[in-house]
Tab-separated table of C-alpha atoms in Angstrom:
chain	number	residue	atom	x	y	z
A	1	MET	CA	-6.445	-45.924	36.701
A	2	LYS	CA	-9.868	-44.851	38.566
A	3	THR	CA	-7.803	-42.151	40.528
A	4	LEU	CA	-6.332	-40.894	37.074
A	5	PHE	CA	-9.651	-40.923	35.511
A	6	ASN	CA	-11.141	-38.847	38.535
A	7	PHE	CA	-8.284	-36.540	38.531
A	8	SER	CA	-8.830	-36.089	34.821
A	9	LEU	CA	-12.290	-35.520	35.220
A	10	ILE	CA	-11.846	-32.690	37.925
A	11	LEU	CA	-9.057	-31.064	35.860
A	12	PHE	CA	-11.585	-31.042	32.858
A	13	ILE	CA	-14.125	-29.546	34.821
A	14	LEU	CA	-12.010	-26.946	36.134
A	15	MET	CA	-10.796	-25.846	32.785
A	16	GLY	CA	-14.545	-25.807	31.679
A	17	VAL	CA	-14.880	-23.479	34.501
A	18	SER	CA	-11.958	-21.453	33.579
A	19	ILE	CA	-13.031	-20.986	29.878
A	20	LYS	CA	-16.634	-20.237	30.903
A	21	SER	CA	-15.252	-17.543	33.334
A	22	ASP	CA	-12.958	-16.172	30.555
A	23	ALA	CA	-15.995	-15.729	28.336
A	24	GLN	CA	-17.898	-14.197	31.184
A	25	ASN	CA	-15.128	-11.738	31.780
A	26	GLN	CA	-14.886	-10.396	28.105
A	27	ILE	CA	-15.946	-6.982	27.247
A	28	GLU	CA	-18.688	-7.067	24.317
A	29	ILE	CA	-17.961	-4.458	21.720
A	30	VAL	CA	-20.201	-3.134	18.936
A	31	ILE	CA	-18.081	-1.191	16.349
A	32	VAL	CA	-20.891	1.002	14.381
A	33	GLY	CA	-19.741	1.947	11.104
A	34	SER	CA	-21.194	5.083	10.481
A	35	ALA	CA	-21.571	7.967	7.905
A	36	HIS	CA	-20.114	11.282	8.913
A	37	ASP	CA	-22.642	13.326	6.886
A	38	ASN	CA	-26.194	11.989	7.580
A	39	SER	CA	-27.891	15.424	6.556
A	40	LYS	CA	-30.029	14.208	3.583
A	41	SER	CA	-30.665	10.607	5.086
A	42	THR	CA	-34.018	9.547	5.204
A	43	GLN	CA	-32.926	6.678	7.769
A	44	ASP	CA	-35.209	6.005	10.844
A	45	PHE	CA	-32.243	6.984	13.387
A	46	GLN	CA	-34.212	6.043	16.361
A	47	SER	CA	-34.492	2.543	15.477
A	48	ILE	CA	-30.816	2.333	15.474
A	49	ILE	CA	-30.624	4.139	18.708
A	50	ASN	CA	-33.137	1.566	20.068
A	51	LYS	CA	-31.057	-1.391	18.874
A	52	LEU	CA	-27.964	0.156	20.459
A	53	LYS	CA	-29.798	1.174	23.815
A	54	ASN	CA	-31.246	-2.666	24.100
A	55	PHE	CA	-27.467	-3.571	23.943
A	56	LYS	CA	-27.037	-1.653	27.063
A	57	PRO	CA	-23.666	-0.397	26.709
A	58	ASP	CA	-21.754	0.861	29.850
A	59	MET	CA	-19.645	3.262	27.346
A	60	VAL	CA	-20.131	4.828	24.272
A	61	PHE	CA	-16.968	5.990	22.197
A	62	GLY	CA	-16.731	8.493	19.521
A	63	GLU	CA	-14.059	9.341	16.796
A	64	TYR	CA	-13.040	12.212	18.788
A	65	LEU	CA	-9.274	13.071	19.849
A	66	PRO	CA	-8.578	12.654	23.438
A	67	PRO	CA	-7.622	16.234	24.917
A	68	ALA	CA	-4.391	15.619	25.788
A	69	ASP	CA	-3.447	14.606	22.218
A	70	TYR	CA	-4.053	18.118	20.823
A	71	ALA	CA	-0.960	19.533	22.549
A	72	THR	CA	1.101	16.996	20.552
A	73	LEU	CA	-0.189	18.117	17.074
A	74	PRO	CA	1.404	20.755	14.990
A	75	GLU	CA	-0.562	23.844	14.733
A	76	ASP	CA	-1.543	23.224	10.921
A	77	HIS	CA	-2.842	19.814	11.599
A	78	TRP	CA	-6.325	19.566	10.123
A	79	ALA	CA	-7.857	18.117	13.303
A	80	LYS	CA	-6.100	21.043	15.502
A	81	LYS	CA	-7.491	23.595	13.294
A	82	ALA	CA	-10.888	22.253	13.063
A	83	PHE	CA	-11.273	22.337	16.856
A	84	ARG	CA	-9.338	25.566	17.294
A	85	LYS	CA	-12.074	27.359	15.358
A	86	GLY	CA	-14.687	26.247	17.817
A	87	HIS	CA	-12.353	26.535	20.870
A	88	ASP	CA	-11.425	30.149	19.908
A	89	TYR	CA	-14.825	31.035	19.234
A	90	LEU	CA	-16.087	30.042	22.719
A	91	GLU	CA	-12.908	31.706	24.210
A	92	LYS	CA	-13.764	34.838	22.717
A	93	LEU	CA	-17.420	34.879	24.426
A	94	ASN	CA	-16.074	33.351	27.522
A	95	PRO	CA	-12.628	34.898	28.096
A	96	GLY	CA	-10.253	33.907	31.086
A	97	GLU	CA	-8.919	31.077	32.740
A	98	VAL	CA	-10.828	28.537	35.010
A	99	LYS	CA	-8.819	27.494	37.884
A	100	ASN	CA	-8.802	23.742	38.554
A	101	LEU	CA	-10.597	23.024	35.286
A	102	SER	CA	-10.757	19.281	35.729
A	103	SER	CA	-12.268	19.680	39.317
A	104	LYS	CA	-14.878	22.245	37.817
A	105	ILE	CA	-15.929	20.007	35.302
A	106	ALA	CA	-16.236	16.964	37.828
A	107	LYS	CA	-18.503	19.132	40.182
A	108	ASP	CA	-20.568	20.448	37.435
A	109	LYS	CA	-21.177	16.875	35.923
A	110	LYS	CA	-22.135	15.607	39.599
A	111	ALA	CA	-24.648	18.326	39.981
A	112	LEU	CA	-26.309	17.522	36.577
A	113	SER	CA	-26.388	13.996	37.477
A	114	SER	CA	-28.867	14.903	40.428
A	115	PHE	CA	-30.818	17.344	38.307
A	116	ALA	CA	-30.217	17.652	34.536
A	117	TYR	CA	-32.066	21.092	34.128
A	118	TYR	CA	-29.505	23.133	36.026
A	119	HIS	CA	-29.070	25.191	32.792
A	120	LYS	CA	-26.298	27.465	33.671
A	121	THR	CA	-24.330	24.717	35.078
A	122	ARG	CA	-24.759	22.857	31.674
A	123	MET	CA	-23.464	25.969	29.812
A	124	ASN	CA	-20.538	26.346	32.068
A	125	LEU	CA	-19.712	22.438	31.590
A	126	ALA	CA	-19.835	23.085	27.736
A	127	VAL	CA	-17.488	25.975	27.700
A	128	ASN	CA	-15.079	24.476	30.336
A	129	TYR	CA	-14.856	21.168	28.124
A	130	ALA	CA	-13.959	23.421	25.266
A	131	LYS	CA	-11.213	25.121	27.078
A	132	ASN	CA	-9.973	21.871	28.303
A	133	TRP	CA	-9.753	20.635	24.432
A	134	ASP	CA	-12.475	17.875	24.863
A	135	ARG	CA	-14.213	18.483	21.571
A	136	GLY	CA	-16.281	15.246	22.092
A	137	ASN	CA	-18.026	16.542	25.426
A	138	ALA	CA	-18.248	20.017	24.400
A	139	ASP	CA	-20.033	19.022	21.200
A	140	TYR	CA	-22.254	16.752	23.447
A	141	GLN	CA	-23.047	19.283	26.071
A	142	ILE	CA	-23.950	21.919	23.127
A	143	PHE	CA	-26.192	19.564	21.400
A	144	LEU	CA	-28.205	18.906	24.610
A	145	LEU	CA	-28.566	22.413	25.172
A	146	GLU	CA	-29.511	23.119	21.494
A	147	ASN	CA	-31.820	20.116	21.089
A	148	ASP	CA	-33.211	19.559	24.665
A	149	MET	CA	-32.646	22.384	27.036
A	150	LYS	CA	-33.072	25.631	25.204
A	151	SER	CA	-36.917	25.357	24.659
A	152	ARG	CA	-36.850	25.229	28.515
A	153	PHE	CA	-34.931	28.332	29.175
A	154	GLY	CA	-36.464	31.397	30.965
A	155	LYS	CA	-35.835	34.810	29.659
A	156	GLU	CA	-32.633	35.437	31.882
A	157	GLU	CA	-31.479	31.936	31.093
A	158	MET	CA	-31.908	32.708	27.070
A	159	ALA	CA	-29.786	36.060	27.533
A	160	THR	CA	-27.098	34.212	29.360
A	161	TYR	CA	-26.751	31.483	26.675
A	162	THR	CA	-26.960	33.937	23.787
A	163	LYS	CA	-24.103	35.790	25.530
A	164	MET	CA	-22.017	32.650	26.334
A	165	PHE	CA	-22.773	30.726	22.871
A	166	GLY	CA	-24.210	33.173	20.349
A	167	MET	CA	-26.846	32.116	18.023
A	168	THR	CA	-27.132	28.804	16.614
A	169	ASP	CA	-25.895	29.341	13.037
A	170	SER	CA	-22.658	30.824	14.628
A	171	LEU	CA	-22.267	27.616	16.506
A	172	LYS	CA	-22.893	25.570	13.375
A	173	LYS	CA	-20.025	27.890	11.640
A	174	ALA	CA	-17.700	27.142	14.508
A	175	GLY	CA	-18.238	23.510	13.986
A	176	LEU	CA	-19.552	23.039	17.575
A	177	TYR	CA	-23.047	22.013	16.665
A	178	ARG	CA	-23.466	19.764	13.681
A	179	PRO	CA	-27.013	18.558	13.207
A	180	GLY	CA	-26.107	16.379	10.510
A	181	SER	CA	-23.376	14.335	12.004
A	182	GLU	CA	-23.506	10.646	13.137
A	183	TYR	CA	-23.248	11.801	16.656
A	184	ALA	CA	-26.386	14.451	16.640
A	185	LYS	CA	-28.330	11.830	14.986
A	186	ILE	CA	-27.312	8.791	16.885
A	187	TYR	CA	-24.669	8.620	19.652
A	188	PHE	CA	-25.623	11.734	21.572
A	189	PRO	CA	-29.161	10.906	21.583
A	190	LEU	CA	-28.244	7.337	22.561
A	191	ILE	CA	-26.132	8.601	25.316
A	192	TYR	CA	-28.737	11.046	26.679
A	193	GLN	CA	-31.373	8.219	26.634
A	194	LEU	CA	-29.055	5.983	28.339
A	195	LYS	CA	-28.863	8.531	31.129
A	196	GLN	CA	-25.099	8.680	30.849
A	197	ASP	CA	-23.169	11.921	31.190
A	198	GLN	CA	-20.295	11.695	28.502
A	199	ILE	CA	-18.787	10.552	25.300
A	200	TYR	CA	-15.682	8.713	25.347
A	201	ASN	CA	-12.739	10.018	22.817
A	202	MET	CA	-10.670	7.466	21.175
A	203	ASP	CA	-9.146	8.765	17.758
A	204	CYS	CA	-5.459	8.918	17.109
A	205	GLN	CA	-3.730	11.327	14.897
A	206	THR	CA	-0.112	10.399	15.509
A	207	TYR	CA	0.268	8.778	12.201
A	208	ASP	CA	-1.279	11.220	9.938
A	209	LYS	CA	1.723	12.841	8.538
A	210	PRO	CA	3.363	9.239	7.030
A	211	TRP	CA	-0.183	8.445	5.827
A	212	GLY	CA	-0.684	11.542	3.898
A	213	ILE	CA	2.902	11.051	2.291
A	214	ALA	CA	2.080	7.409	1.532
A	215	TRP	CA	-1.573	8.070	0.274
A	216	GLY	CA	0.193	10.966	-2.061
A	217	LYS	CA	2.519	8.351	-3.759
A	218	MET	CA	0.007	5.487	-3.964
A	219	ASP	CA	-2.431	7.983	-5.838
A	220	SER	CA	0.013	8.844	-8.185
A	221	ALA	CA	0.975	5.231	-8.970
A	222	TYR	CA	-2.713	4.292	-9.030
A	223	LYS	CA	-3.346	7.153	-11.607
A	224	VAL	CA	-0.456	5.677	-13.915
A	225	MET	CA	-1.874	2.226	-13.608
A	226	ILE	CA	-5.413	3.386	-14.779
A	227	LYS	CA	-3.844	5.391	-17.755
A	228	THR	CA	-2.005	2.435	-18.772
A	229	ALA	CA	-5.079	-0.021	-18.701
A	230	LYS	CA	-7.102	2.580	-20.846
A	231	ALA	CA	-4.097	2.890	-23.304
A	232	ASP	CA	-3.701	-0.803	-23.681
A	233	THR	CA	-6.889	-2.777	-22.990
A	234	THR	CA	-4.877	-6.015	-23.507
A	235	SER	CA	-2.368	-5.054	-20.809
A	236	ALA	CA	-1.876	-6.656	-17.484
A	237	GLU	CA	-2.785	-3.621	-15.795
A	238	ALA	CA	-6.238	-3.585	-17.693
A	239	ALA	CA	-6.943	-6.832	-16.562
A	240	THR	CA	-6.152	-5.753	-12.924
A	241	VAL	CA	-8.559	-2.968	-13.093
A	242	LYS	CA	-11.173	-4.864	-14.550
A	243	ALA	CA	-10.947	-7.429	-11.788
A	244	MET	CA	-11.363	-4.227	-9.536
A	245	ASP	CA	-14.270	-3.147	-11.149
A	246	LYS	CA	-15.919	-6.473	-10.654
A	247	TYR	CA	-14.647	-6.781	-6.965
A	248	TRP	CA	-16.179	-3.353	-5.759
A	249	ALA	CA	-19.401	-3.592	-7.548
A	250	PHE	CA	-22.728	-3.929	-6.014
A	251	THR	CA	-25.641	-5.800	-7.873
A	252	GLU	CA	-28.834	-3.844	-8.537
A	253	GLU	CA	-30.640	-5.928	-5.747
A	254	GLU	CA	-27.586	-5.389	-3.559
A	255	SER	CA	-28.087	-1.557	-3.990
A	256	LYS	CA	-31.826	-1.933	-3.108
A	257	ILE	CA	-31.271	-3.552	0.076
A	258	PHE	CA	-28.337	-1.194	0.973
A	259	ASN	CA	-30.528	1.977	0.280
A	260	ALA	CA	-33.613	0.591	2.544
A	261	ASP	CA	-31.340	0.533	5.351
A	262	PRO	CA	-27.795	2.174	4.805
A	263	TYR	CA	-26.597	1.514	8.392
A	264	ALA	CA	-27.396	-2.123	8.114
A	265	GLY	CA	-25.596	-2.214	4.792
A	266	MET	CA	-22.607	-0.161	6.054
A	267	ASN	CA	-21.980	-2.794	8.952
A	268	SER	CA	-22.445	-5.787	6.475
A	269	GLU	CA	-19.693	-8.085	5.650
A	270	LYS	CA	-19.534	-7.448	2.025
A	271	TYR	CA	-19.500	-3.424	2.629
A	272	GLY	CA	-16.574	-3.699	4.866
A	273	ARG	CA	-14.626	-5.412	1.938
A	274	VAL	CA	-15.983	-3.144	-0.596
A	275	ASP	CA	-15.387	-0.003	1.464
A	276	GLU	CA	-11.649	-0.682	2.050
A	277	ALA	CA	-11.404	-1.137	-1.606
A	278	TRP	CA	-12.976	2.051	-2.429
A	279	ASN	CA	-10.849	3.874	0.072
A	280	LEU	CA	-7.484	2.134	-0.282
A	281	TYR	CA	-7.211	2.033	-4.256
A	282	GLY	CA	-8.418	-1.620	-4.351
A	283	GLY	CA	-7.218	-2.632	-0.837
A	284	ARG	CA	-5.100	-5.503	0.498
A	285	HIS	CA	-7.196	-7.785	-1.876
A	286	PHE	CA	-5.162	-7.035	-5.025
A	287	TYR	CA	-1.816	-7.192	-3.343
A	288	GLY	CA	0.522	-9.051	-5.940
A	289	TYR	CA	-1.759	-8.247	-9.024
A	290	ALA	CA	-0.134	-7.686	-12.223
A	291	GLY	CA	0.757	-3.941	-12.662
A	292	PHE	CA	-0.660	-3.011	-9.096
A	293	PRO	CA	1.481	-0.785	-6.824
A	294	THR	CA	1.862	-3.479	-4.138
A	295	ALA	CA	4.658	-1.999	-2.270
A	296	LEU	CA	3.166	1.580	-2.436
A	297	LEU	CA	-0.212	0.267	-1.019
A	298	LYS	CA	1.505	-1.580	1.912
A	299	ASP	CA	3.157	1.666	2.734
A	300	MET	CA	-0.178	3.422	3.096
A	301	VAL	CA	-1.732	0.664	4.740
A	302	ALA	CA	1.105	0.416	7.526
A	303	PRO	CA	0.170	3.978	9.237
A	304	TRP	CA	-3.666	3.413	8.767
A	305	LEU	CA	-3.288	0.113	10.640
A	306	LEU	CA	-1.216	1.982	13.266
A	307	ARG	CA	-3.770	4.339	13.708
A	308	ASN	CA	-6.381	2.008	14.071
A	309	GLU	CA	-4.405	-0.104	16.607
A	310	ALA	CA	-4.147	2.899	18.508
A	311	MET	CA	-7.942	3.606	18.390
A	312	CYS	CA	-8.372	0.039	19.504
A	313	LYS	CA	-5.981	0.389	22.512
A	314	ASN	CA	-7.746	3.583	23.563
A	315	ILE	CA	-10.895	1.681	23.682
A	316	VAL	CA	-9.713	-1.126	25.261
A	317	ASP	CA	-7.664	0.703	28.001
A	318	GLN	CA	-10.576	2.975	28.923
A	319	ALA	CA	-12.852	0.351	29.140
A	320	MET	CA	-11.074	-2.019	31.380
A	321	ALA	CA	-10.119	0.949	33.601
A	322	LYS	CA	-14.121	1.297	33.960
A	323	ASN	CA	-14.845	-2.349	34.338
A	324	ALA	CA	-17.079	-1.923	31.315
A	325	LYS	CA	-18.811	-4.993	30.055
A	326	ARG	CA	-20.548	-3.725	27.004
A	327	VAL	CA	-19.341	-0.889	24.594
A	328	VAL	CA	-20.474	1.042	21.732
A	329	VAL	CA	-17.940	2.618	19.310
A	330	GLY	CA	-19.347	4.972	16.707
A	331	VAL	CA	-16.863	5.324	13.975
A	332	GLY	CA	-16.277	6.316	10.291
A	333	ALA	CA	-17.544	3.147	8.287
A	334	SER	CA	-14.092	2.851	6.635
A	335	HIS	CA	-12.453	1.959	10.024
A	336	ARG	CA	-15.009	-0.927	11.102
A	337	ILE	CA	-13.365	-4.070	9.197
A	338	PHE	CA	-10.033	-2.975	10.592
A	339	MET	CA	-10.948	-2.337	14.133
A	340	GLU	CA	-13.010	-5.675	14.219
A	341	GLU	CA	-9.876	-7.615	12.895
A	342	ILE	CA	-7.687	-6.013	15.410
A	343	LEU	CA	-10.071	-6.412	18.429
A	344	SER	CA	-11.135	-9.786	17.553
A	345	LYS	CA	-7.387	-10.934	18.154
A	346	ASN	CA	-7.740	-9.882	21.850
A	347	PRO	CA	-8.852	-12.777	24.132
A	348	ASN	CA	-10.536	-10.210	26.330
A	349	ILE	CA	-12.922	-8.844	23.677
A	350	LYS	CA	-16.047	-10.366	22.250
A	351	ILE	CA	-16.848	-8.447	18.816
A	352	ILE	CA	-20.650	-8.211	18.315
A	353	ASN	CA	-21.783	-7.077	14.755
A	354	TYR	CA	-24.429	-4.181	14.634
A	355	ASN	CA	-26.543	-6.393	12.460
A	356	ASP	CA	-26.675	-9.157	15.063
A	357	LEU	CA	-28.216	-6.792	17.677
A	358	LYS	CA	-31.924	-7.208	18.377
C-alpha cells in the first residue's frame, strides 16, 4: 500500500510539473479590437501604447495581407486594388527590378538595426517592401520616415526623399501614409518604441467572395424582416426586432464610460457581443428567433469564421516559428470576439484581454 501511495504521489507530482510546464510554454496573446479611423479621436494613444509596451510583446501583428497572398487575388479584388494604387505610385517614382529583393530587404534591415538613421537605406527599404507587395512593412517604414526621420534630413536627403516618395499629400492619396489609422496612432509607434524592426502580416482574403454573396442575401432578407415588423407591430418579426433593439442598446451610463475610453470599451465583453449584433444583422444570438433569417445568417457567418480561423492560424504559425512568448494583435474590433473564441480553444495559447493589462 505504501509503495502504491508513493507511486501515486510521484505520478501526481510529475503531472503537476507537466501541467505547469505546459502553462509556461503557452503563447500569451492580446487581441486589441481597434478602430480603423482614429482621425477625430481624442483618445490618449500613448497610454494605450504604454500598456501594450509593458506587456513586452515579442511580435506585433496587423490586419495586413501576407505578401504572397496578393498574387492569389483577382485584379478587381478590393484589397489588391487598394494596395496596387500605392505599389504603382512608388513603382513609377522608382522604376526597375531589384535583383534578390528578399536579400536586399534583409541586408537593409540589418544595417538599420545597428544605426537607425541611415536615411537612404530606410528609403530603399520602404520602396523594396512595396515592390515585394508587403504593404504592412512599406507602410511602417514610410510612417517612420514621415514622422521621425524627415525632420533630421539634410538638404540632399530631402531632395532624394522627394524624388523617391513625392510629397506627403501624394503619399496620403496613394494610401501609403494614413495618419488617422490605428497603425499610425498605436501599432507603428509601439513597434518603434519597442525597438522592433517590422510588423507581422496576418490577414486572409480567401473567403471574401462567398462572404460577399452571403452578405447580400442576408441583407435582403433582413430588410424584408424589418419591413414586415413595421407593417404589423403584432407580428413575430416585430417581436424579434424589438428584442434585437434591446439586445444591442447601450445605457446612457454605459455610453459615458465607453466615450471616456473607447479602446477600453471596444475590448469589453459587452462591446464584443453588441458589435457582433451590429455587424452581423443581430448575430448568432438570434439564431432560431421567429421570423429571423437564421439559415442565411449561418451562411454569412461561415466564411466570416473561416477568415478569422485563417487569421488565427497565420498568427500562431508565425509566433511558433519565432518562439514568441507574448504577442499583440491589432485588428478591427469586429474580429476580436471571434478570434478570442478560436484561439482560446488552442491549449498552446493563453488569451489576455487588453483591459487586464496594467
